Amino acid sequence: MPPKPSHGKWRPILSPELAALCDAIPADFASPDADYRAVRAQFAPFHGHPVGDDLDLAIQQYGNVRCGDYRLPDGDDSAIAFHCHGGAFVSTPLDEYHFYAELIARETGLRVVMPDYRLAPENTYPAAHDDCYHAYLGLLESGANPARIAVLGESCGGSLGLALLMRLRDEGAPLPACFVSITGWFDLTVSGALPPGPDPFLDARWVRNRGREYTAGKVALNDPAVSPAHGEFRGLPPLYLQVGEHDTVRGGALTVATAAATAGVDVTLEHWPGCVHGWHGLVNAGIPEAAAAWRDIRAYIEHILNT
C-alpha cells in the first residue's frame, strides 16, 4: 500500500464543472495511433494563450539553455519555481507555454523559471534531461539560492524534474528545497496501477508511444533515467505528489510515493478522487478542483521554504 498523505486530505468527488469539461473531450483525443505531429496539432488549441500585461517575461540563458523567467509585481523574487513543463516530450515549446508559467506565478506567488528544453523526435534522449539539468545549474550560477528553489514537474515534466533531482544527488550538486509533481509521468511503461475509470486526456498506449518517440531505442522505457519511478530515492529532498483518481499515469506516482517513503524521504501523496490528468491547467476555466489543488501546492511550498 502507498503511504498515506502526510499533508492535505482526500478530496471531494468530481465537480459539475470538471465533469462537463471531461464529457466535452473527444473520445479519440489520446488515440494510441496518433504520432507526434497529431499530438502537436491536438495540443495547440490548449496552449499559446496571451499573458497578462503585468507579467514581467524575460528570455534568459541559464547554462546555455534558453529559459523563460517570469515575475509578477507582488511576487517573491527570492523564491523560485523551476518548472519542467509538460507536452509529452514532443510538443509545446516555451513560446507556446508562457501562459502556464504565468499560471504558476499567480497561483504560488513565486518567480518562475522554465527551460525551453529540446523536443522529440527531432531531439531524442537525453536532450530534454540535459537541458533541464544545465538550466538548473545555470540558474544557480546566476546567484539563485537552491534552498529557495522548488522544482515543479507537470506531466512528462514530472519525469524530467524527478530525474533531475536524482542526477543532482548523484553528482553532488546542490539540491533544491523540494519537488512538486503536478500529475507527473514517472513510469513510461505505465506498468503500475491503472485508474478505475477513463481519463479523457491520456491513454496508456499513447503514453508508451510518446516515450518511444523520446527514447528512440537508446534506453528502455523502464530505465530510471527516463522512468524515475524505478530509480533510487535515498537522499532526495521532500517530494509532494498530487495524483488524480482517473489519471492514466497515476500508478507511477504511487510507486514513487512508496519507494521514496521506504528510502526515508519526506514524501507527501495527495489523492484527488474524480480528477484526471493535468486538471491543474484548468484553473482559469473555473474548475474548483484546480483552484483547490493550487492552494495546496502554494501552502506546501511556503511551508518548505519558510521552515
PDB file of C-alpha atoms in Angstrom:
ATOM      1  CA  MET A   1       0.000   0.000   0.000  1.00  0.00           C
ATOM      2  CA  PRO A   2       1.271   3.528  -0.741  1.00  0.00           C
ATOM      3  CA  PRO A   3       1.996   5.757   2.234  1.00  0.00           C
ATOM      4  CA  LYS A   4      -0.915   7.794   3.496  1.00  0.00           C
ATOM      5  CA  PRO A   5      -0.904  11.500   2.698  1.00  0.00           C
ATOM      6  CA  SER A   6       1.056  13.490   5.267  1.00  0.00           C
ATOM      7  CA  HIS A   7      -0.469  16.779   4.122  1.00  0.00           C
ATOM      8  CA  GLY A   8      -3.858  17.677   2.741  1.00  0.00           C
ATOM      9  CA  LYS A   9      -6.709  15.205   2.658  1.00  0.00           C
ATOM     10  CA  TRP A  10      -8.893  13.134   0.404  1.00  0.00           C
ATOM     11  CA  ARG A  11     -10.752  15.462  -1.879  1.00  0.00           C
ATOM     12  CA  PRO A  12     -14.436  15.568  -2.885  1.00  0.00           C
ATOM     13  CA  ILE A  13     -15.682  13.780  -5.963  1.00  0.00           C
ATOM     14  CA  LEU A  14     -15.892  15.378  -9.405  1.00  0.00           C
ATOM     15  CA  SER A  15     -17.458  18.838  -9.534  1.00  0.00           C
ATOM     16  CA  PRO A  16     -20.146  19.507 -12.160  1.00  0.00           C
ATOM     17  CA  GLU A  17     -17.737  21.901 -13.901  1.00  0.00           C
ATOM     18  CA  LEU A  18     -14.973  19.311 -14.272  1.00  0.00           C
ATOM     19  CA  ALA A  19     -17.444  16.584 -15.230  1.00  0.00           C
ATOM     20  CA  ALA A  20     -18.867  18.753 -18.026  1.00  0.00           C
ATOM     21  CA  LEU A  21     -15.417  19.604 -19.347  1.00  0.00           C
ATOM     22  CA  CYS A  22     -14.326  15.956 -19.373  1.00  0.00           C
ATOM     23  CA  ASP A  23     -17.514  14.959 -21.181  1.00  0.00           C
ATOM     24  CA  ALA A  24     -16.713  17.500 -23.900  1.00  0.00           C
ATOM     25  CA  ILE A  25     -13.302  15.978 -24.731  1.00  0.00           C
ATOM     26  CA  PRO A  26     -13.478  13.814 -27.899  1.00  0.00           C
ATOM     27  CA  ALA A  27     -13.226  10.088 -27.209  1.00  0.00           C
ATOM     28  CA  ASP A  28     -10.229   9.779 -29.533  1.00  0.00           C
ATOM     29  CA  PHE A  29      -8.302  12.735 -28.108  1.00  0.00           C
ATOM     30  CA  ALA A  30      -5.461  10.484 -26.924  1.00  0.00           C
ATOM     31  CA  SER A  31      -5.625   7.974 -29.762  1.00  0.00           C
ATOM     32  CA  PRO A  32      -2.778   5.456 -29.461  1.00  0.00           C
ATOM     33  CA  ASP A  33      -2.440   5.630 -33.247  1.00  0.00           C
ATOM     34  CA  ALA A  34      -1.517   9.336 -33.178  1.00  0.00           C
ATOM     35  CA  ASP A  35       2.076  10.285 -33.916  1.00  0.00           C
ATOM     36  CA  TYR A  36       3.916  13.356 -32.648  1.00  0.00           C
ATOM     37  CA  ARG A  37       2.546  15.559 -35.457  1.00  0.00           C
ATOM     38  CA  ALA A  38      -1.023  14.732 -34.470  1.00  0.00           C
ATOM     39  CA  VAL A  39      -0.183  15.340 -30.810  1.00  0.00           C
ATOM     40  CA  ARG A  40       1.184  18.787 -31.607  1.00  0.00           C
ATOM     41  CA  ALA A  41      -1.945  19.651 -33.565  1.00  0.00           C
ATOM     42  CA  GLN A  42      -4.224  18.405 -30.783  1.00  0.00           C
ATOM     43  CA  PHE A  43      -2.398  20.268 -28.027  1.00  0.00           C
ATOM     44  CA  ALA A  44      -2.137  23.576 -29.908  1.00  0.00           C
ATOM     45  CA  PRO A  45      -5.669  24.853 -29.071  1.00  0.00           C
ATOM     46  CA  PHE A  46      -4.979  24.349 -25.351  1.00  0.00           C
ATOM     47  CA  HIS A  47      -1.765  26.389 -25.382  1.00  0.00           C
ATOM     48  CA  GLY A  48      -0.367  29.664 -26.656  1.00  0.00           C
ATOM     49  CA  HIS A  49      -2.750  31.922 -24.725  1.00  0.00           C
ATOM     50  CA  PRO A  50      -1.692  35.568 -24.210  1.00  0.00           C
ATOM     51  CA  VAL A  51      -0.294  36.553 -20.827  1.00  0.00           C
ATOM     52  CA  GLY A  52      -1.215  39.461 -18.583  1.00  0.00           C
ATOM     53  CA  ASP A  53       0.289  42.906 -19.068  1.00  0.00           C
ATOM     54  CA  ASP A  54       1.616  42.894 -15.508  1.00  0.00           C
ATOM     55  CA  LEU A  55       3.741  39.778 -16.078  1.00  0.00           C
ATOM     56  CA  ASP A  56       7.444  40.550 -16.461  1.00  0.00           C
ATOM     57  CA  LEU A  57       8.542  37.951 -19.014  1.00  0.00           C
ATOM     58  CA  ALA A  58      12.236  37.815 -19.874  1.00  0.00           C
ATOM     59  CA  ILE A  59      14.043  35.293 -22.041  1.00  0.00           C
ATOM     60  CA  GLN A  60      17.317  34.345 -20.366  1.00  0.00           C
ATOM     61  CA  GLN A  61      20.154  31.924 -20.959  1.00  0.00           C
ATOM     62  CA  TYR A  62      20.820  29.718 -17.954  1.00  0.00           C
ATOM     63  CA  GLY A  63      23.504  27.112 -18.536  1.00  0.00           C
ATOM     64  CA  ASN A  64      23.358  27.942 -22.262  1.00  0.00           C
ATOM     65  CA  VAL A  65      19.711  26.844 -22.270  1.00  0.00           C
ATOM     66  CA  ARG A  66      17.010  29.263 -23.368  1.00  0.00           C
ATOM     67  CA  CYS A  67      14.627  29.831 -20.458  1.00  0.00           C
ATOM     68  CA  GLY A  68      11.607  31.921 -19.650  1.00  0.00           C
ATOM     69  CA  ASP A  69      11.951  33.995 -16.475  1.00  0.00           C
ATOM     70  CA  TYR A  70       8.599  35.211 -15.132  1.00  0.00           C
ATOM     71  CA  ARG A  71       7.914  37.681 -12.341  1.00  0.00           C
ATOM     72  CA  LEU A  72       4.822  39.451 -11.037  1.00  0.00           C
ATOM     73  CA  PRO A  73       4.888  42.856  -9.305  1.00  0.00           C
ATOM     74  CA  ASP A  74       3.726  41.405  -5.992  1.00  0.00           C
ATOM     75  CA  GLY A  75       5.688  38.140  -6.252  1.00  0.00           C
ATOM     76  CA  ASP A  76       8.598  36.906  -4.143  1.00  0.00           C
ATOM     77  CA  ASP A  77      11.601  37.069  -6.464  1.00  0.00           C
ATOM     78  CA  SER A  78      13.860  35.374  -3.915  1.00  0.00           C
ATOM     79  CA  ALA A  79      11.844  32.152  -4.150  1.00  0.00           C
ATOM     80  CA  ILE A  80      11.828  30.349  -7.490  1.00  0.00           C
ATOM     81  CA  ALA A  81       9.661  27.679  -9.071  1.00  0.00           C
ATOM     82  CA  PHE A  82      11.914  25.894 -11.575  1.00  0.00           C
ATOM     83  CA  HIS A  83       9.284  24.322 -13.788  1.00  0.00           C
ATOM     84  CA  CYS A  84       9.806  21.369 -16.131  1.00  0.00           C
ATOM     85  CA  HIS A  85       6.802  21.734 -18.408  1.00  0.00           C
ATOM     86  CA  GLY A  86       4.581  19.089 -19.950  1.00  0.00           C
ATOM     87  CA  GLY A  87       3.783  18.271 -23.550  1.00  0.00           C
ATOM     88  CA  ALA A  88       4.528  14.541 -23.787  1.00  0.00           C
ATOM     89  CA  PHE A  89       8.202  15.189 -24.681  1.00  0.00           C
ATOM     90  CA  VAL A  90       7.113  16.049 -28.245  1.00  0.00           C
ATOM     91  CA  SER A  91       5.061  19.253 -28.115  1.00  0.00           C
ATOM     92  CA  THR A  92       4.668  22.752 -26.704  1.00  0.00           C
ATOM     93  CA  PRO A  93       7.896  24.752 -26.944  1.00  0.00           C
ATOM     94  CA  LEU A  94       8.467  27.571 -24.497  1.00  0.00           C
ATOM     95  CA  ASP A  95       6.849  30.284 -26.609  1.00  0.00           C
ATOM     96  CA  GLU A  96       3.555  28.361 -26.515  1.00  0.00           C
ATOM     97  CA  TYR A  97       3.735  27.730 -22.771  1.00  0.00           C
ATOM     98  CA  HIS A  98       4.196  31.183 -21.257  1.00  0.00           C
ATOM     99  CA  PHE A  99       0.583  31.046 -20.062  1.00  0.00           C
ATOM    100  CA  TYR A 100       1.326  28.070 -17.807  1.00  0.00           C
ATOM    101  CA  ALA A 101       4.335  29.774 -16.248  1.00  0.00           C
ATOM    102  CA  GLU A 102       2.115  32.789 -15.590  1.00  0.00           C
ATOM    103  CA  LEU A 103      -0.449  30.474 -14.004  1.00  0.00           C
ATOM    104  CA  ILE A 104       2.232  29.089 -11.663  1.00  0.00           C
ATOM    105  CA  ALA A 105       3.456  32.573 -10.774  1.00  0.00           C
ATOM    106  CA  ARG A 106      -0.055  33.760  -9.944  1.00  0.00           C
ATOM    107  CA  GLU A 107      -1.057  30.650  -8.020  1.00  0.00           C
ATOM    108  CA  THR A 108       2.165  30.289  -5.993  1.00  0.00           C
ATOM    109  CA  GLY A 109       3.427  33.872  -5.696  1.00  0.00           C
ATOM    110  CA  LEU A 110       6.871  32.755  -6.875  1.00  0.00           C
ATOM    111  CA  ARG A 111       9.234  33.815  -9.601  1.00  0.00           C
ATOM    112  CA  VAL A 112       9.114  31.100 -12.270  1.00  0.00           C
ATOM    113  CA  VAL A 113      11.981  29.867 -14.440  1.00  0.00           C
ATOM    114  CA  MET A 114      11.052  27.430 -17.213  1.00  0.00           C
ATOM    115  CA  PRO A 115      13.632  25.840 -19.538  1.00  0.00           C
ATOM    116  CA  ASP A 116      12.876  25.597 -23.242  1.00  0.00           C
ATOM    117  CA  TYR A 117      14.105  22.026 -23.449  1.00  0.00           C
ATOM    118  CA  ARG A 118      14.509  20.403 -26.841  1.00  0.00           C
ATOM    119  CA  LEU A 119      11.600  18.296 -28.090  1.00  0.00           C
ATOM    120  CA  ALA A 120      11.436  14.816 -29.576  1.00  0.00           C
ATOM    121  CA  PRO A 121      11.573  13.251 -32.063  1.00  0.00           C
ATOM    122  CA  GLU A 122      13.880  15.872 -33.571  1.00  0.00           C
ATOM    123  CA  ASN A 123      15.920  15.750 -30.350  1.00  0.00           C
ATOM    124  CA  THR A 124      15.764  12.428 -28.544  1.00  0.00           C
ATOM    125  CA  TYR A 125      17.015  11.303 -25.140  1.00  0.00           C
ATOM    126  CA  PRO A 126      18.954  12.705 -23.315  1.00  0.00           C
ATOM    127  CA  ALA A 127      18.310  16.140 -24.869  1.00  0.00           C
ATOM    128  CA  ALA A 128      15.407  17.244 -22.642  1.00  0.00           C
ATOM    129  CA  HIS A 129      17.005  15.819 -19.498  1.00  0.00           C
ATOM    130  CA  ASP A 130      20.329  17.508 -20.242  1.00  0.00           C
ATOM    131  CA  ASP A 131      18.652  20.843 -20.927  1.00  0.00           C
ATOM    132  CA  CYS A 132      16.791  20.811 -17.603  1.00  0.00           C
ATOM    133  CA  TYR A 133      19.986  19.830 -15.775  1.00  0.00           C
ATOM    134  CA  HIS A 134      22.142  22.545 -17.339  1.00  0.00           C
ATOM    135  CA  ALA A 135      19.420  25.182 -16.964  1.00  0.00           C
ATOM    136  CA  TYR A 136      19.113  24.421 -13.242  1.00  0.00           C
ATOM    137  CA  LEU A 137      22.878  24.625 -12.692  1.00  0.00           C
ATOM    138  CA  GLY A 138      22.996  27.819 -14.756  1.00  0.00           C
ATOM    139  CA  LEU A 139      20.285  29.299 -12.556  1.00  0.00           C
ATOM    140  CA  LEU A 140      22.442  28.559  -9.506  1.00  0.00           C
ATOM    141  CA  GLU A 141      25.447  30.140 -11.213  1.00  0.00           C
ATOM    142  CA  SER A 142      23.356  33.282 -11.708  1.00  0.00           C
ATOM    143  CA  GLY A 143      23.086  33.585  -7.929  1.00  0.00           C
ATOM    144  CA  ALA A 144      19.884  31.694  -7.117  1.00  0.00           C
ATOM    145  CA  ASN A 145      19.850  30.004  -3.711  1.00  0.00           C
ATOM    146  CA  PRO A 146      18.956  26.284  -4.015  1.00  0.00           C
ATOM    147  CA  ALA A 147      17.324  26.438  -0.576  1.00  0.00           C
ATOM    148  CA  ARG A 148      14.812  28.859  -2.112  1.00  0.00           C
ATOM    149  CA  ILE A 149      14.040  26.774  -5.200  1.00  0.00           C
ATOM    150  CA  ALA A 150      11.117  24.397  -5.633  1.00  0.00           C
ATOM    151  CA  VAL A 151      11.403  22.168  -8.698  1.00  0.00           C
ATOM    152  CA  LEU A 152       7.989  21.591 -10.281  1.00  0.00           C
ATOM    153  CA  GLY A 153       7.198  18.986 -12.906  1.00  0.00           C
ATOM    154  CA  GLU A 154       3.930  18.719 -14.801  1.00  0.00           C
ATOM    155  CA  SER A 155       3.009  15.621 -16.835  1.00  0.00           C
ATOM    156  CA  CYS A 156       6.180  14.462 -18.655  1.00  0.00           C
ATOM    157  CA  GLY A 157       7.937  17.276 -16.816  1.00  0.00           C
ATOM    158  CA  GLY A 158       7.408  15.219 -13.673  1.00  0.00           C
ATOM    159  CA  SER A 159       9.782  12.628 -15.082  1.00  0.00           C
ATOM    160  CA  LEU A 160      12.241  15.336 -16.091  1.00  0.00           C
ATOM    161  CA  GLY A 161      12.073  17.043 -12.698  1.00  0.00           C
ATOM    162  CA  LEU A 162      12.449  13.923 -10.583  1.00  0.00           C
ATOM    163  CA  ALA A 163      15.249  12.596 -12.798  1.00  0.00           C
ATOM    164  CA  LEU A 164      16.934  15.988 -12.405  1.00  0.00           C
ATOM    165  CA  LEU A 165      16.935  15.589  -8.623  1.00  0.00           C
ATOM    166  CA  MET A 166      18.430  12.114  -8.882  1.00  0.00           C
ATOM    167  CA  ARG A 167      21.181  13.349 -11.196  1.00  0.00           C
ATOM    168  CA  LEU A 168      21.993  16.310  -8.955  1.00  0.00           C
ATOM    169  CA  ARG A 169      22.233  13.994  -5.951  1.00  0.00           C
ATOM    170  CA  ASP A 170      24.435  11.513  -7.793  1.00  0.00           C
ATOM    171  CA  GLU A 171      26.803  14.265  -8.926  1.00  0.00           C
ATOM    172  CA  GLY A 172      26.936  16.016  -5.558  1.00  0.00           C
ATOM    173  CA  ALA A 173      25.346  19.204  -6.897  1.00  0.00           C
ATOM    174  CA  PRO A 174      23.156  21.447  -4.726  1.00  0.00           C
ATOM    175  CA  LEU A 175      19.628  20.094  -4.424  1.00  0.00           C
ATOM    176  CA  PRO A 176      16.503  22.260  -4.388  1.00  0.00           C
ATOM    177  CA  ALA A 177      14.333  22.645  -1.315  1.00  0.00           C
ATOM    178  CA  CYS A 178      11.613  20.339  -2.642  1.00  0.00           C
ATOM    179  CA  PHE A 179       9.969  18.766  -5.663  1.00  0.00           C
ATOM    180  CA  VAL A 180       6.296  19.198  -6.577  1.00  0.00           C
ATOM    181  CA  SER A 181       4.626  16.807  -9.015  1.00  0.00           C
ATOM    182  CA  ILE A 182       1.641  18.059 -10.983  1.00  0.00           C
ATOM    183  CA  THR A 183       0.219  14.757 -12.283  1.00  0.00           C
ATOM    184  CA  GLY A 184       3.725  13.688 -13.260  1.00  0.00           C
ATOM    185  CA  TRP A 185       4.562  10.736 -15.510  1.00  0.00           C
ATOM    186  CA  PHE A 186       7.156   8.727 -13.637  1.00  0.00           C
ATOM    187  CA  ASP A 187       6.946   5.399 -15.459  1.00  0.00           C
ATOM    188  CA  LEU A 188       6.830   5.439 -19.253  1.00  0.00           C
ATOM    189  CA  THR A 189       5.849   1.768 -19.280  1.00  0.00           C
ATOM    190  CA  VAL A 190       2.608   2.642 -17.429  1.00  0.00           C
ATOM    191  CA  SER A 191       3.010  -0.656 -15.609  1.00  0.00           C
ATOM    192  CA  GLY A 192       1.590   0.486 -12.273  1.00  0.00           C
ATOM    193  CA  ALA A 193      -1.987   0.536 -11.066  1.00  0.00           C
ATOM    194  CA  LEU A 194      -4.330   1.822 -13.768  1.00  0.00           C
ATOM    195  CA  PRO A 195      -7.187   4.159 -12.814  1.00  0.00           C
ATOM    196  CA  PRO A 196     -10.666   2.813 -12.087  1.00  0.00           C
ATOM    197  CA  GLY A 197     -12.233   4.942 -14.809  1.00  0.00           C
ATOM    198  CA  PRO A 198     -11.370   6.595 -18.128  1.00  0.00           C
ATOM    199  CA  ASP A 199      -9.039   9.566 -18.462  1.00  0.00           C
ATOM    200  CA  PRO A 200     -10.101  11.702 -21.459  1.00  0.00           C
ATOM    201  CA  PHE A 201      -6.625  13.212 -21.805  1.00  0.00           C
ATOM    202  CA  LEU A 202      -4.373  10.127 -21.796  1.00  0.00           C
ATOM    203  CA  ASP A 203      -4.268   6.502 -22.911  1.00  0.00           C
ATOM    204  CA  ALA A 204      -1.631   4.052 -21.653  1.00  0.00           C
ATOM    205  CA  ARG A 205      -0.576   3.070 -25.176  1.00  0.00           C
ATOM    206  CA  TRP A 206      -0.412   6.739 -26.149  1.00  0.00           C
ATOM    207  CA  VAL A 207       1.959   7.379 -23.232  1.00  0.00           C
ATOM    208  CA  ARG A 208       4.225   4.496 -24.232  1.00  0.00           C
ATOM    209  CA  ASN A 209       4.323   5.762 -27.822  1.00  0.00           C
ATOM    210  CA  ARG A 210       5.408   9.217 -26.671  1.00  0.00           C
ATOM    211  CA  GLY A 211       8.069   7.555 -24.550  1.00  0.00           C
ATOM    212  CA  ARG A 212       9.326   5.621 -27.566  1.00  0.00           C
ATOM    213  CA  GLU A 213       9.477   8.800 -29.645  1.00  0.00           C
ATOM    214  CA  TYR A 214      11.658  10.379 -26.973  1.00  0.00           C
ATOM    215  CA  THR A 215      13.892   7.448 -26.059  1.00  0.00           C
ATOM    216  CA  ALA A 216      14.317   6.312 -29.702  1.00  0.00           C
ATOM    217  CA  GLY A 217      15.602   2.942 -28.522  1.00  0.00           C
ATOM    218  CA  LYS A 218      18.579   4.497 -26.707  1.00  0.00           C
ATOM    219  CA  VAL A 219      17.315   3.345 -23.313  1.00  0.00           C
ATOM    220  CA  ALA A 220      14.498   1.055 -22.225  1.00  0.00           C
ATOM    221  CA  LEU A 221      11.215   2.670 -21.231  1.00  0.00           C
ATOM    222  CA  ASN A 222      11.732   1.436 -17.669  1.00  0.00           C
ATOM    223  CA  ASP A 223      15.251   2.876 -17.372  1.00  0.00           C
ATOM    224  CA  PRO A 224      15.366   5.131 -14.268  1.00  0.00           C
ATOM    225  CA  ALA A 225      16.863   7.901 -16.394  1.00  0.00           C
ATOM    226  CA  VAL A 226      13.504   8.319 -18.149  1.00  0.00           C
ATOM    227  CA  SER A 227      11.228   6.477 -15.706  1.00  0.00           C
ATOM    228  CA  PRO A 228      12.437   7.657 -12.284  1.00  0.00           C
ATOM    229  CA  ALA A 229       9.777   5.570 -10.546  1.00  0.00           C
ATOM    230  CA  HIS A 230      12.359   2.791 -10.966  1.00  0.00           C
ATOM    231  CA  GLY A 231      15.213   4.882  -9.552  1.00  0.00           C
ATOM    232  CA  GLU A 232      16.974   5.245  -6.199  1.00  0.00           C
ATOM    233  CA  PHE A 233      15.316   7.715  -3.837  1.00  0.00           C
ATOM    234  CA  ARG A 234      17.687   7.862  -0.910  1.00  0.00           C
ATOM    235  CA  GLY A 235      18.990  11.359  -0.238  1.00  0.00           C
ATOM    236  CA  LEU A 236      16.350  13.302  -2.145  1.00  0.00           C
ATOM    237  CA  PRO A 237      14.666  16.445  -0.784  1.00  0.00           C
ATOM    238  CA  PRO A 238      10.975  16.430   0.206  1.00  0.00           C
ATOM    239  CA  LEU A 239       8.572  15.278  -2.509  1.00  0.00           C
ATOM    240  CA  TYR A 240       4.975  16.426  -2.908  1.00  0.00           C
ATOM    241  CA  LEU A 241       2.816  14.420  -5.305  1.00  0.00           C
ATOM    242  CA  GLN A 242      -0.713  15.293  -6.382  1.00  0.00           C
ATOM    243  CA  VAL A 243      -2.434  12.465  -8.229  1.00  0.00           C
ATOM    244  CA  GLY A 244      -5.891  12.237  -9.773  1.00  0.00           C
ATOM    245  CA  GLU A 245      -8.015   9.130  -9.289  1.00  0.00           C
ATOM    246  CA  HIS A 246      -8.627   8.784 -13.032  1.00  0.00           C
ATOM    247  CA  ASP A 247      -5.180   9.868 -14.232  1.00  0.00           C
ATOM    248  CA  THR A 248      -3.780   7.213 -16.578  1.00  0.00           C
ATOM    249  CA  VAL A 249      -0.255   7.645 -15.173  1.00  0.00           C
ATOM    250  CA  ARG A 250      -1.246   7.642 -11.501  1.00  0.00           C
ATOM    251  CA  GLY A 251       0.415   4.255 -10.917  1.00  0.00           C
ATOM    252  CA  GLY A 252       3.859   5.772 -11.358  1.00  0.00           C
ATOM    253  CA  ALA A 253       3.170   8.345  -8.656  1.00  0.00           C
ATOM    254  CA  LEU A 254       2.004   5.627  -6.268  1.00  0.00           C
ATOM    255  CA  THR A 255       5.214   3.703  -6.963  1.00  0.00           C
ATOM    256  CA  VAL A 256       7.289   6.825  -6.328  1.00  0.00           C
ATOM    257  CA  ALA A 257       5.488   7.529  -3.050  1.00  0.00           C
ATOM    258  CA  THR A 258       6.058   4.000  -1.762  1.00  0.00           C
ATOM    259  CA  ALA A 259       9.706   3.815  -2.850  1.00  0.00           C
ATOM    260  CA  ALA A 260      10.537   7.275  -1.531  1.00  0.00           C
ATOM    261  CA  ALA A 261       8.933   6.609   1.851  1.00  0.00           C
ATOM    262  CA  THR A 262      10.783   3.289   2.111  1.00  0.00           C
ATOM    263  CA  ALA A 263      14.046   5.146   1.382  1.00  0.00           C
ATOM    264  CA  GLY A 264      13.389   7.590   4.210  1.00  0.00           C
ATOM    265  CA  VAL A 265      12.446  10.548   2.024  1.00  0.00           C
ATOM    266  CA  ASP A 266       9.867  13.031   3.292  1.00  0.00           C
ATOM    267  CA  VAL A 267       7.091  12.306   0.794  1.00  0.00           C
ATOM    268  CA  THR A 268       3.569  13.677   0.646  1.00  0.00           C
ATOM    269  CA  LEU A 269       0.983  11.919  -1.503  1.00  0.00           C
ATOM    270  CA  GLU A 270      -2.296  13.748  -2.075  1.00  0.00           C
ATOM    271  CA  HIS A 271      -5.132  11.860  -3.802  1.00  0.00           C
ATOM    272  CA  TRP A 272      -7.853  13.692  -5.724  1.00  0.00           C
ATOM    273  CA  PRO A 273     -10.900  11.463  -6.323  1.00  0.00           C
ATOM    274  CA  GLY A 274     -12.586  12.049  -9.663  1.00  0.00           C
ATOM    275  CA  CYS A 275      -9.699  14.070 -11.115  1.00  0.00           C
ATOM    276  CA  VAL A 276      -7.975  13.397 -14.427  1.00  0.00           C
ATOM    277  CA  HIS A 277      -4.555  14.044 -15.904  1.00  0.00           C
ATOM    278  CA  GLY A 278      -3.458  17.669 -15.871  1.00  0.00           C
ATOM    279  CA  TRP A 279      -6.517  19.101 -14.145  1.00  0.00           C
ATOM    280  CA  HIS A 280      -4.356  21.877 -12.633  1.00  0.00           C
ATOM    281  CA  GLY A 281      -4.171  23.603 -16.013  1.00  0.00           C
ATOM    282  CA  LEU A 282      -7.933  24.168 -15.922  1.00  0.00           C
ATOM    283  CA  VAL A 283      -7.863  26.724 -13.112  1.00  0.00           C
ATOM    284  CA  ASN A 284      -8.614  29.605 -15.495  1.00  0.00           C
ATOM    285  CA  ALA A 285     -11.627  27.661 -16.784  1.00  0.00           C
ATOM    286  CA  GLY A 286     -13.231  27.943 -13.368  1.00  0.00           C
ATOM    287  CA  ILE A 287     -12.658  24.331 -12.310  1.00  0.00           C
ATOM    288  CA  PRO A 288     -12.828  24.290  -8.482  1.00  0.00           C
ATOM    289  CA  GLU A 289     -10.582  21.230  -8.126  1.00  0.00           C
ATOM    290  CA  ALA A 290      -7.838  23.092  -9.993  1.00  0.00           C
ATOM    291  CA  ALA A 291      -8.050  26.140  -7.743  1.00  0.00           C
ATOM    292  CA  ALA A 292      -8.027  23.934  -4.647  1.00  0.00           C
ATOM    293  CA  ALA A 293      -5.023  21.950  -5.893  1.00  0.00           C
ATOM    294  CA  TRP A 294      -3.007  25.124  -6.425  1.00  0.00           C
ATOM    295  CA  ARG A 295      -3.911  26.357  -2.943  1.00  0.00           C
ATOM    296  CA  ASP A 296      -2.469  23.154  -1.521  1.00  0.00           C
ATOM    297  CA  ILE A 297       0.666  23.453  -3.666  1.00  0.00           C
ATOM    298  CA  ARG A 298       1.218  27.023  -2.525  1.00  0.00           C
ATOM    299  CA  ALA A 299       0.750  26.081   1.119  1.00  0.00           C
ATOM    300  CA  TYR A 300       3.189  23.182   0.783  1.00  0.00           C
ATOM    301  CA  ILE A 301       5.905  25.245  -0.906  1.00  0.00           C
ATOM    302  CA  GLU A 302       5.535  28.084   1.595  1.00  0.00           C
ATOM    303  CA  HIS A 303       5.831  25.588   4.444  1.00  0.00           C
ATOM    304  CA  ILE A 304       9.001  24.050   2.999  1.00  0.00           C
ATOM    305  CA  LEU A 305      10.692  27.342   2.098  1.00  0.00           C
ATOM    306  CA  ASN A 306       9.890  29.011   5.399  1.00  0.00           C
ATOM    307  CA  THR A 307      10.916  26.239   7.813  1.00  0.00           C
TER     308      THR A 307
END
